[in-house]
């Protein structure tokens, strides 16, 4: 039965039908759900994109980055500035993405030759420098009080409420970002990223430059961070130096680990974890929020080292092991630990 279900999940028509059901559910959901739920779903989409960017650089390429929140904050600030300066919204989006990409290139060119703790220390500096810098550049950022940009109200011609319109913006832009990254990591660039992650020496012997692909992955991760910053302003409509705080970057890292490193689905699960788990722990015990989240992280690491996204794979392995054991037990005369073999009745020779 388990093998039949696995084979069914692998059939293209079933995957297409399942994808269509999910898309229809996502499109219809905001029309029937209450406002708080729509807002929560939109926030999950924002931080799922942020975790996706971190997954590109850490999960697929294996480069330690502890400053991904900086690019979300930078994208949010650029979005707020462009909106308040009456830029066209398309120009605002492009500016948010390209500015984060440019900042990512500058950091990557300096840090990609490093490895391990060295590159981690470089990326740690991003949010540490970003917070006082945002306070100092008050003309552009609003200083310590932050800045707001209310530009995502629903147009009259849509007939939608603001929460529904924001949800659909996050769904469209975030979904396109997930699709682009999915195609990227399944292609030749994704294969190169994984080879660099596994062994840089082997990558170099195969003609794959670890330095170039680290710079590329860091740049892509930064641009995805810019997308999440734009969506952050769509939903939250306010940003401050607190957005760039280092502890948010650690929360993104924990969300990626819990969801699943090197997994597109894991990025979505990470966004769910980032938004829902702190709310849950605050309701249970506000003074023990960090302790409970740390315990959840440790439990996931011990039980599912590959994150929650690896749960189906682990279940398939357990099912196949049980199937093999039951097959061996049903085969008479086979010693334990040997695979079951088909037995055929002996052939009697005809006697004259």
Short mmCIF file of C-alpha atoms in Angstrom, two decimals:
data_model
loop_
_atom_site.label_atom_id
_atom_site.label_comp_id
_atom_site.label_asym_id
_atom_site.label_seq_id
_atom_site.Cartn_x
_atom_site.Cartn_y
_atom_site.Cartn_z
CA UNK A 1 0.00 0.00 0.00
CA UNK A 2 2.83 2.41 0.92
CA UNK A 3 4.64 1.71 -2.35
CA UNK A 4 1.44 2.35 -4.30
CA UNK A 5 0.98 5.70 -2.54
CA UNK A 6 4.59 6.65 -3.24
CA UNK A 7 4.17 5.78 -6.90
CA UNK A 8 0.98 7.82 -7.03
CA UNK A 9 2.72 10.90 -5.61
CA UNK A 10 5.38 10.62 -8.31
CA UNK A 11 2.95 10.62 -11.22
CA UNK A 12 3.02 13.95 -13.12
CA UNK A 13 -0.76 14.15 -13.44
CA UNK A 14 -1.21 13.71 -9.70
CA UNK A 15 1.40 16.36 -8.91
CA UNK A 16 -0.26 18.77 -11.35
CA UNK A 17 -3.70 18.12 -9.86
CA UNK A 18 -2.35 18.61 -6.34
CA UNK A 19 -0.65 21.86 -7.37
CA UNK A 20 -3.88 23.15 -8.91
CA UNK A 21 -5.81 22.33 -5.73
CA UNK A 22 -3.25 24.20 -3.63
CA UNK A 23 -3.29 27.23 -5.95
CA UNK A 24 -7.10 27.38 -5.94
CA UNK A 25 -7.15 27.12 -2.13
CA UNK A 26 -4.59 29.93 -1.80
CA UNK A 27 -6.55 32.17 -4.17
CA UNK A 28 -9.93 31.55 -2.53
CA UNK A 29 -8.70 31.61 1.09
CA UNK A 30 -8.61 35.41 1.68
CA UNK A 31 -12.17 35.77 0.41
CA UNK A 32 -13.57 33.60 3.21
CA UNK A 33 -11.07 34.05 6.04
CA UNK A 34 -11.23 36.82 8.68
CA UNK A 35 -8.92 39.84 8.58
CA UNK A 36 -6.44 38.66 11.28
CA UNK A 37 -5.91 35.35 9.50
CA UNK A 38 -5.30 37.06 6.16
CA UNK A 39 -2.77 39.37 7.79
CA UNK A 40 -1.02 36.43 9.41
CA UNK A 41 -0.86 34.52 6.13
CA UNK A 42 0.58 37.58 4.40
CA UNK A 43 3.28 37.90 7.08
CA UNK A 44 4.10 34.23 6.67
CA UNK A 45 4.61 34.86 2.95
CA UNK A 46 6.94 37.79 3.67
CA UNK A 47 9.24 35.83 5.96
CA UNK A 48 9.04 32.69 3.85
CA UNK A 49 10.66 34.73 1.07
CA UNK A 50 13.28 35.96 3.56
CA UNK A 51 14.06 32.38 4.61
CA UNK A 52 14.19 31.40 0.94
CA UNK A 53 16.96 33.94 0.35
CA UNK A 54 18.92 32.58 3.30
CA UNK A 55 18.42 29.06 1.96
CA UNK A 56 20.01 30.00 -1.36
CA UNK A 57 23.26 31.03 0.29
CA UNK A 58 23.38 28.59 3.24
CA UNK A 59 21.14 25.66 2.36
CA UNK A 60 22.28 25.18 -1.24
CA UNK A 61 25.77 26.72 -1.35
CA UNK A 62 26.85 26.05 2.23
CA UNK A 63 28.13 29.58 2.91
CA UNK A 64 27.44 30.74 6.46
CA UNK A 65 25.50 34.00 6.44
CA UNK A 66 24.27 35.66 9.61
CA UNK A 67 23.23 38.96 8.11
CA UNK A 68 20.28 38.15 5.86
CA UNK A 69 17.99 40.39 7.89
CA UNK A 70 20.09 43.36 6.76
CA UNK A 71 18.90 42.94 3.18
CA UNK A 72 15.26 42.67 4.27
CA UNK A 73 15.68 45.90 6.21
CA UNK A 74 17.50 47.63 3.35
CA UNK A 75 14.77 46.64 0.91
CA UNK A 76 12.15 47.95 3.33
CA UNK A 77 13.92 51.29 3.73
CA UNK A 78 14.38 51.73 -0.02
CA UNK A 79 10.71 50.91 -0.54
CA UNK A 80 9.61 53.42 2.09
CA UNK A 81 11.84 56.14 0.65
CA UNK A 82 10.65 55.54 -2.91
CA UNK A 83 6.98 55.53 -1.93
CA UNK A 84 7.32 58.73 0.11
CA UNK A 85 9.16 60.32 -2.84
CA UNK A 86 6.20 59.44 -5.13
CA UNK A 87 8.15 57.04 -7.33
CA UNK A 88 6.25 54.65 -9.55
CA UNK A 89 5.61 51.47 -7.59
CA UNK A 90 7.31 49.30 -10.22
CA UNK A 91 10.39 51.53 -10.00
CA UNK A 92 10.25 51.20 -6.21
CA UNK A 93 10.24 47.42 -6.44
CA UNK A 94 13.13 47.34 -8.90
CA UNK A 95 15.11 49.80 -6.78
CA UNK A 96 14.59 47.71 -3.64
CA UNK A 97 15.77 44.52 -5.36
CA UNK A 98 18.72 46.06 -7.21
CA UNK A 99 19.99 48.06 -4.24
CA UNK A 100 20.07 44.91 -2.13
CA UNK A 101 21.74 43.03 -4.99
CA UNK A 102 24.41 45.76 -5.28
CA UNK A 103 25.06 45.67 -1.54
CA UNK A 104 25.25 41.88 -1.69
CA UNK A 105 27.81 41.98 -4.51
CA UNK A 106 30.03 44.38 -2.53
CA UNK A 107 29.93 42.17 0.55
CA UNK A 108 30.34 38.96 -1.45
CA UNK A 109 33.38 40.18 -3.38
CA UNK A 110 35.12 40.86 -0.08
CA UNK A 111 33.93 37.82 1.83
CA UNK A 112 33.56 35.00 -0.71
CA UNK A 113 37.27 34.11 -0.58
CA UNK A 114 36.92 33.49 3.13
CA UNK A 115 35.36 30.45 4.71
CA UNK A 116 33.87 29.13 7.91
CA UNK A 117 33.91 31.54 10.82
CA UNK A 118 35.64 34.28 8.83
CA UNK A 119 32.77 34.81 6.41
CA UNK A 120 30.31 34.40 9.30
CA UNK A 121 31.99 37.29 11.11
CA UNK A 122 31.78 39.46 7.99
CA UNK A 123 28.05 38.84 7.65
CA UNK A 124 27.47 39.41 11.38
CA UNK A 125 28.78 42.93 10.85
CA UNK A 126 25.92 43.76 8.47
CA UNK A 127 23.08 44.06 11.04
CA UNK A 128 25.47 45.38 13.68
CA UNK A 129 26.48 48.25 11.40
CA UNK A 130 23.02 48.59 9.87
CA UNK A 131 21.20 49.54 13.09
CA UNK A 132 23.32 52.62 14.01
CA UNK A 133 23.57 53.56 10.35
CA UNK A 134 19.78 53.60 10.05
CA UNK A 135 19.59 55.81 13.13
CA UNK A 136 22.23 58.18 11.79
CA UNK A 137 20.73 58.63 8.30
CA UNK A 138 17.51 60.09 9.66
CA UNK A 139 16.89 62.14 6.52
CA UNK A 140 16.28 58.91 4.59
CA UNK A 141 15.27 56.46 7.31
CA UNK A 142 13.40 58.52 9.88
CA UNK A 143 16.06 57.86 12.51
CA UNK A 144 15.21 55.95 15.65
CA UNK A 145 11.49 56.52 15.16
CA UNK A 146 11.49 54.77 11.80
CA UNK A 147 9.41 55.55 8.76
CA UNK A 148 6.08 54.43 7.32
CA UNK A 149 4.79 54.04 3.79
CA UNK A 150 1.10 53.37 3.30
CA UNK A 151 0.86 52.46 -0.34
CA UNK A 152 -0.78 49.05 -0.40
CA UNK A 153 -4.42 50.00 0.00
CA UNK A 154 -6.73 48.10 -2.32
CA UNK A 155 -7.70 49.99 -5.51
CA UNK A 156 -11.39 50.72 -5.85
CA UNK A 157 -11.73 48.73 -9.06
CA UNK A 158 -10.76 45.47 -7.29
CA UNK A 159 -13.61 45.49 -4.79
CA UNK A 160 -11.22 43.94 -2.25
CA UNK A 161 -10.48 44.87 1.32
CA UNK A 162 -6.96 46.06 2.19
CA UNK A 163 -6.00 42.81 3.91
CA UNK A 164 -7.13 40.79 0.87
CA UNK A 165 -5.25 43.03 -1.55
CA UNK A 166 -2.04 42.80 0.50
CA UNK A 167 -2.41 39.03 0.67
CA UNK A 168 -2.72 38.78 -3.11
CA UNK A 169 0.32 41.02 -3.63
CA UNK A 170 2.39 38.79 -1.35
CA UNK A 171 1.00 35.67 -3.03
CA UNK A 172 1.80 36.91 -6.54
CA UNK A 173 5.28 38.36 -5.90
CA UNK A 174 6.29 35.75 -3.36
CA UNK A 175 5.00 32.91 -5.53
CA UNK A 176 6.93 34.20 -8.54
CA UNK A 177 10.08 34.45 -6.40
CA UNK A 178 9.68 30.88 -5.16
CA UNK A 179 9.14 29.66 -8.72
CA UNK A 180 12.24 31.44 -10.02
CA UNK A 181 14.43 30.12 -7.21
CA UNK A 182 12.99 26.62 -7.67
CA UNK A 183 13.94 26.65 -11.36
CA UNK A 184 17.36 28.08 -10.50
CA UNK A 185 18.32 25.43 -7.96
CA UNK A 186 17.05 22.59 -10.18
CA UNK A 187 19.19 23.74 -13.09
CA UNK A 188 22.92 23.88 -13.72
CA UNK A 189 23.45 26.69 -11.21
CA UNK A 190 21.80 24.69 -8.47
CA UNK A 191 23.99 21.69 -9.27
CA UNK A 192 27.06 23.93 -9.15
CA UNK A 193 25.95 25.35 -5.78
CA UNK A 194 25.60 21.85 -4.34
CA UNK A 195 29.00 20.76 -5.62
CA UNK A 196 30.60 23.83 -4.04
CA UNK A 197 28.80 23.02 -0.80
CA UNK A 198 29.98 19.40 -0.77
CA UNK A 199 33.63 19.92 -1.71
CA UNK A 200 35.27 23.06 -3.08
CA UNK A 201 38.33 21.14 -4.23
CA UNK A 202 36.20 18.80 -6.33
CA UNK A 203 34.30 21.80 -7.68
CA UNK A 204 37.55 23.43 -8.77
CA UNK A 205 38.72 20.21 -10.44
CA UNK A 206 35.43 20.14 -12.39
CA UNK A 207 35.94 23.68 -13.66
CA UNK A 208 33.45 25.22 -11.22
CA UNK A 209 34.87 28.30 -9.51
CA UNK A 210 33.82 28.25 -5.84
CA UNK A 211 34.52 31.98 -5.58
CA UNK A 212 32.32 32.93 -8.52
CA UNK A 213 29.43 30.75 -7.42
CA UNK A 214 29.64 31.99 -3.85
CA UNK A 215 29.42 35.56 -5.14
CA UNK A 216 26.51 34.59 -7.37
CA UNK A 217 24.58 32.82 -4.62
CA UNK A 218 25.20 35.66 -2.16
CA UNK A 219 23.96 38.18 -4.72
CA UNK A 220 20.82 36.15 -5.45
CA UNK A 221 20.16 35.75 -1.72
CA UNK A 222 20.54 39.51 -1.27
CA UNK A 223 18.09 40.26 -4.09
CA UNK A 224 15.57 37.82 -2.62
CA UNK A 225 16.07 39.66 0.66
CA UNK A 226 15.17 42.88 -1.19
CA UNK A 227 11.96 41.24 -2.42
CA UNK A 228 11.08 40.28 1.15
CA UNK A 229 11.82 43.88 2.26
CA UNK A 230 9.41 45.24 -0.34
CA UNK A 231 6.74 42.77 0.75
CA UNK A 232 7.44 43.68 4.37
CA UNK A 233 6.38 47.25 3.63
CA UNK A 234 3.36 46.00 1.70
CA UNK A 235 2.11 44.19 4.80
CA UNK A 236 3.62 46.00 7.81
CA UNK A 237 3.85 49.45 6.18
CA UNK A 238 6.39 50.58 8.78
CA UNK A 239 10.07 49.94 9.40
CA UNK A 240 12.65 51.09 11.93
CA UNK A 241 16.22 50.22 12.98
CA UNK A 242 14.70 47.38 15.02
CA UNK A 243 13.93 45.61 11.74
CA UNK A 244 17.69 45.23 11.19
CA UNK A 245 18.42 43.86 14.67
CA UNK A 246 20.78 40.90 14.81
CA UNK A 247 18.41 38.68 16.79
CA UNK A 248 16.00 38.72 13.84
CA UNK A 249 18.77 37.29 11.67
CA UNK A 250 19.27 34.48 14.19
CA UNK A 251 15.53 33.83 14.12
CA UNK A 252 15.67 33.55 10.32
CA UNK A 253 18.53 31.06 10.64
CA UNK A 254 16.60 28.98 13.19
CA UNK A 255 13.54 29.06 10.92
CA UNK A 256 15.59 27.77 7.99
CA UNK A 257 17.01 24.94 10.09
CA UNK A 258 13.60 23.95 11.45
CA UNK A 259 11.96 24.14 8.03
CA UNK A 260 14.76 22.38 6.18
CA UNK A 261 18.04 23.63 4.75
CA UNK A 262 18.36 23.26 0.99
CA UNK A 263 14.61 22.86 0.53
CA UNK A 264 12.06 25.07 -1.19
CA UNK A 265 9.23 23.62 0.90
CA UNK A 266 11.46 24.05 3.95
CA UNK A 267 11.59 27.80 3.28
CA UNK A 268 7.80 27.96 3.40
CA UNK A 269 7.74 25.95 6.61
CA UNK A 270 10.41 28.26 7.98
CA UNK A 271 8.17 31.26 7.30
CA UNK A 272 5.36 29.55 9.19
CA UNK A 273 7.71 28.85 12.09
CA UNK A 274 9.02 32.44 12.15
CA UNK A 275 5.54 33.94 12.45
CA UNK A 276 3.48 31.41 14.40
CA UNK A 277 5.88 29.90 16.94
CA UNK A 278 6.77 33.20 18.70
CA UNK A 279 3.07 34.02 18.95
CA UNK A 280 2.42 30.58 20.42
CA UNK A 281 5.26 30.79 22.95
CA UNK A 282 4.17 34.28 24.01
CA UNK A 283 0.70 32.93 24.72
CA UNK A 284 2.06 29.95 26.67
CA UNK A 285 4.77 31.64 28.72
CA UNK A 286 5.92 35.15 27.76
CA UNK A 287 8.95 34.96 30.06
CA UNK A 288 10.13 31.64 28.59
CA UNK A 289 9.75 32.45 24.89
CA UNK A 290 13.43 32.05 24.02
CA UNK A 291 13.75 28.88 26.09
CA UNK A 292 10.75 27.22 24.42
CA UNK A 293 11.94 28.18 20.94
CA UNK A 294 15.41 26.83 21.72
CA UNK A 295 13.88 23.56 22.94
CA UNK A 296 11.82 23.27 19.73
CA UNK A 297 14.96 23.84 17.66
CA UNK A 298 16.91 21.16 19.56
CA UNK A 299 14.08 18.63 19.29
CA UNK A 300 13.83 19.16 15.52
CA UNK A 301 17.61 18.85 15.13
CA UNK A 302 17.70 15.56 17.07
CA UNK A 303 14.61 13.99 15.51
CA UNK A 304 14.78 15.48 12.00
CA UNK A 305 18.31 16.72 11.22
CA UNK A 306 17.11 17.70 7.75
CA UNK A 307 14.27 19.82 9.12
CA UNK A 308 10.53 19.29 8.97
CA UNK A 309 10.70 19.15 5.17
CA UNK A 310 12.62 15.85 5.49
CA UNK A 311 9.75 14.18 7.39
CA UNK A 312 8.17 12.49 4.31
CA UNK A 313 11.56 11.10 3.29
CA UNK A 314 12.13 9.72 6.78
CA UNK A 315 8.67 8.13 6.81
CA UNK A 316 9.35 6.48 3.43
CA UNK A 317 12.58 5.02 4.79
CA UNK A 318 10.83 3.65 7.87
CA UNK A 319 8.07 2.17 5.70
CA UNK A 320 10.57 0.51 3.36
CA UNK A 321 12.49 -0.94 6.32
CA UNK A 322 9.33 -2.42 7.80
CA UNK A 323 8.37 -3.83 4.42
CA UNK A 324 11.80 -5.46 4.03
CA UNK A 325 11.63 -6.93 7.52
CA UNK A 326 8.18 -8.38 6.97
CA UNK A 327 9.33 -9.86 3.65
CA UNK A 328 12.33 -11.50 5.27
CA UNK A 329 10.20 -12.96 8.05
CA UNK A 330 7.75 -14.41 5.54
CA UNK A 331 10.55 -16.21 3.66
CA UNK A 332 11.25 -19.59 5.35
CA UNK A 333 14.81 -20.70 5.85
CA UNK A 334 16.45 -17.33 5.17
CA UNK A 335 18.96 -16.25 7.82
CA UNK A 336 18.36 -12.85 9.45
CA UNK A 337 19.92 -9.93 7.64
CA UNK A 338 19.75 -11.48 4.16
CA UNK A 339 17.41 -10.25 1.47
CA UNK A 340 14.43 -12.37 0.61
CA UNK A 341 14.79 -14.49 -2.49
CA UNK A 342 12.14 -16.15 -4.54
CA UNK A 343 11.97 -19.91 -4.10
CA UNK A 344 10.99 -22.25 -6.87
CA UNK A 345 9.94 -25.86 -6.45
CA UNK A 346 12.60 -28.43 -7.46
CA UNK A 347 12.26 -29.85 -10.92
CA UNK A 348 11.95 -33.64 -10.94
CA UNK A 349 13.82 -35.41 -13.68
CA UNK A 350 11.80 -37.82 -15.79
CA UNK A 351 12.88 -41.42 -15.35
CA UNK A 352 12.58 -43.92 -18.16
#
